[in-house]
Amino acid sequence: RIDIQDESISRVYREISELESGFTSANHLSLEQAGMVYCPFTVEPHHNILFRSFQSFLASQSRRHLEQITSVGARPVGSPENEVLTVGYLLEQIEKIRVETAAGPHQLTVDVQRPTGSFSIDFLGGFTSFYDRVTNIAVRLEPKGGTQHLMLANCHFDTVANSPGASDDAVSCAVMLEVLHSLANQSTPFPYGVIFLFNGAEENILQASHGFITQHPWAKQVRAFINLEAAGVGGKEVVFQTGPENPWLVQAYVQAAKHPFASVVGQEVFQSGIIPSDTDFRIYRDFGNIPGIDLAFIENGFIYHTKYDTADRILTDSIQRAGDNILAVLKYLLKSEKLADSSEYRHGNMVFFDLLGVVVVAYPARVGTILNYMVATATFLYLAKKASLPGNGGGRYVRDLACATGVAVMSWIVTLLSVLIVALLVTLLGRSMFWYNHFYAAICLYGTAATGKMILVHTLAKNLYFGVSGLGDLYFDVSLLLWCCSLVWLTHQGLCSAYVPMLMVAFPLATKLLLAKEFKHRGASVKYSVLYLLGLALPYVHFMFLIWVVFEIFTPIMGRSGTEIPPEVVLASLVTLATIFLSSFFLHFIYLVRSTKWILAGLGSVFIVVFLLMSCGLLFPYSDSPDSPRPKRVFLQHTTRTFHNLQGQVESQDSGLWINSFDYTGIQHITPHVPEINDSVRTHCREDRPFCGYPWFLPVKFLSKKNWYLPAPEVSPSSPVEFSLLSKEETSWGTIKMTFSAKGPSHMSLYLMPHRGASLSTWSFGDGKPQFDLSGEYFIFYSHGLDAPTWTFWFEIQVLDPDPSGPEGMISVAISSHYFFGPDQRTAQLEEILRRFPTWAFPSSWVSTYDMYRY
Ligand SMILES: *[C@@H]1O[C@H](CO)[C@@H](O)[C@H](O)[C@H]1NC(C)=O
Ligand SMILES: *[C@@H]1O[C@H](CO)[C@@H](O)[C@H](O)[C@H]1NC(C)=O
């Protein structure tokens, strides 16, 4: 006899389906009801019984989709792999589901949308996007008879060039197919419907979702969305962000998700903009005014967007987890009356965080504010009571507390400075990013430096302070006070993340008060220490988990944050901050132990050993190990550049391999393998040419200022760009309107650089308001689906007072083409140099052109 709980059906199925091949004849048993199901018979080893629940999420099925979708390789927008093969596969699977569930209580409508549009956003310094006939597959599942209120679930199946994109984002589409399957197969209808949007142009900086939310007739009925993304490969998917406002969405996740993984800290960090990536979440929020939940896989970001992002690196368990969660959350929301009337429940934020992935704690931000202030008040009362104790002779306690707080703050500054000096030394030695493939080494170097310095400063302070008893106790109060200050500050700023210092104050304070007697009688006995640590365990474990997430995200980001941000400074600061935070309630142990000599000696030796290993170059940043690759990211564009003068004649022309390193180490480690890539071919930005005169695919010239240009023969793609000025006329309001046409491959970039004294007043893109970037130039990202008509666009330019010292004319216009697939993507020179690249590098390469005109 087997009792099967609803949530374990899928597990039972998985186990049985692994044995599936062993079954010769199978009796199909369909478990129709949710909830407790009894199978009132005995299963003997010789019985051939296949259990199958069509209503739960089958990771094995989803995995099959994942393997099918990724089997075609990279799927950039416009490629047959994306627009024909993947679209064909998805439509075929959706049709299968439609036919299979046609008799059920739901109806399924499929619509392939090929939108054209444009928009501007301020992401990456500000740029504009134009798309023509990119692909969306929208699948609407609703009760027969229809509904007015819909959820939206979004994934994308396109990829960046040269990556199979299993995690980003084929796995999400595979999960969504299977979620669709099980929802469509439910025997009782849901009151509301859901649109599954398989979007085919996200890597093109969020184009397809914009096409859907601004143009699709169903978009107006969408009340909330779930977006499935990746910033890493595999692992658990974490709630990146939710909202804006709409606390009921978080509540739905909290109540329904089977394996919750979320913290409001992540959301507030992400929304502060320090993570250089963005998801469709932004488009739905800003252009659709729809609240939602953004989920993303975050582990192993080292190989995201590389050739290593393959299906075999995604565990079936990850898929099962994601599927269980999404299915459960959708089931919950499709029954929730809050979906129908979301405006009623719109206001307020939620504080939410999970404890070890077991439970999610969630409460309204208002409650959080009250709670935080209560904890802060309790702390001040505790400190005030101490200050007013008799025997504290005229504020001696207050003076000591102030003094000790000063020492603590000074110890932070000294520590941070010392660790930064070590970071600088590492950078000067040319050993940047040694921790990229040896993370523990960063902890051993910067962690020991930080801990050692803290202990040293406090040991000195203790020796100078000698004779004052009760210092241990005093330092506990100092930590309490400092955490309490950050609690009050964060709460005052309205940040939900204030719950972290709240935990860091409430638990230690409660522990301390409970243990006061023990300490009084026996001092820092073993029993006291153990109980003290137990009391700190919960906030500390949670805090360490947050720190783990920070490193999980930021360490890989240093591999793609450009040549300008020194990664040592970032990592050293993060490690130091983590040390400072974690050490707080342990500081007073320094004042309780007799001597710190041995600890310091131990830390010092570890530091010296790692420092020597690092400076001898034994810690190499990159690796091609198949189990945990740490590829160095490089863009390699074989390019021909043509510059025209004001008269339209070709002024100069050259060709070369344009090399862009994604990280701070530049080409330092590449040169030994490919000697001609060395600093003698470093380029310099030509300020008189749009975007420095190079074919930037993304508007990130401010992040990657160092690039290299190795002379090479001309490229000759089969369909070269045709670019022309169609008309140039003076308007009655004093501007000059110029209209252009361009025809070329699926991806082109348009760069506009009005010369000094001239400015763009309006144009044909977005809302008509020209969006400039950090340096006052304009970047327009163009892409089209399978085939598209000639692209025409216009702008109006106003010349107020021309500057004779600048380039001739009023504006420079440049257009770049990018050949991301097919025979045009490769040239013999590219192949030859790629063969010589070290195996630990991931050079993503393609053919480009750059043509500049002056008007
Ligand atoms: C669920 O799927 C099974 C197997 O294909 C099918 O027999 C059944 O009719 C489906 N139920 C519904 C409600 O679609
Ligand atoms: C550096 O590169 C240039 C051009 O690519 C090449 O001519 C030169 O030999 C290289 N220098 C070394 C030391 O390899």
Tab-separated table of C-alpha atoms and ligand atoms in Angstrom, residues 54 100-101 104-105 184-187, ligand 1:
chain	number	residue	atom	x	y	z
A	54	PHE	CA	-0.499	14.172	-15.585
A	100	GLU	CA	-4.231	16.066	-25.726
A	101	THR	CA	-6.163	18.307	-23.374
A	104	GLY	CA	-10.639	19.140	-20.580
A	105	PRO	CA	-12.180	22.222	-19.002
A	184	ALA	CA	-4.003	22.357	-19.194
A	185	ASN	CA	-4.521	18.840	-17.909
A	186	GLN	CA	-6.190	19.857	-14.629
A	187	SER	CA	-9.680	18.449	-14.448
B	1	LIG	C1	-4.816	14.620	-19.199
B	1	LIG	O1	-3.920	13.843	-19.973
B	1	LIG	C2	-4.333	12.494	-20.163
B	1	LIG	C3	-3.224	11.758	-20.900
B	1	LIG	O2	-2.960	12.339	-22.113
B	1	LIG	C4	-5.628	12.482	-20.930
B	1	LIG	O3	-6.061	11.165	-21.100
B	1	LIG	C5	-6.662	13.274	-20.146
B	1	LIG	O4	-7.854	13.356	-20.876
B	1	LIG	C6	-6.153	14.670	-19.876
B	1	LIG	N1	-7.088	15.379	-19.043
B	1	LIG	C7	-7.479	16.620	-19.298
B	1	LIG	C8	-8.449	17.212	-18.343
B	1	LIG	O5	-7.060	17.257	-20.238
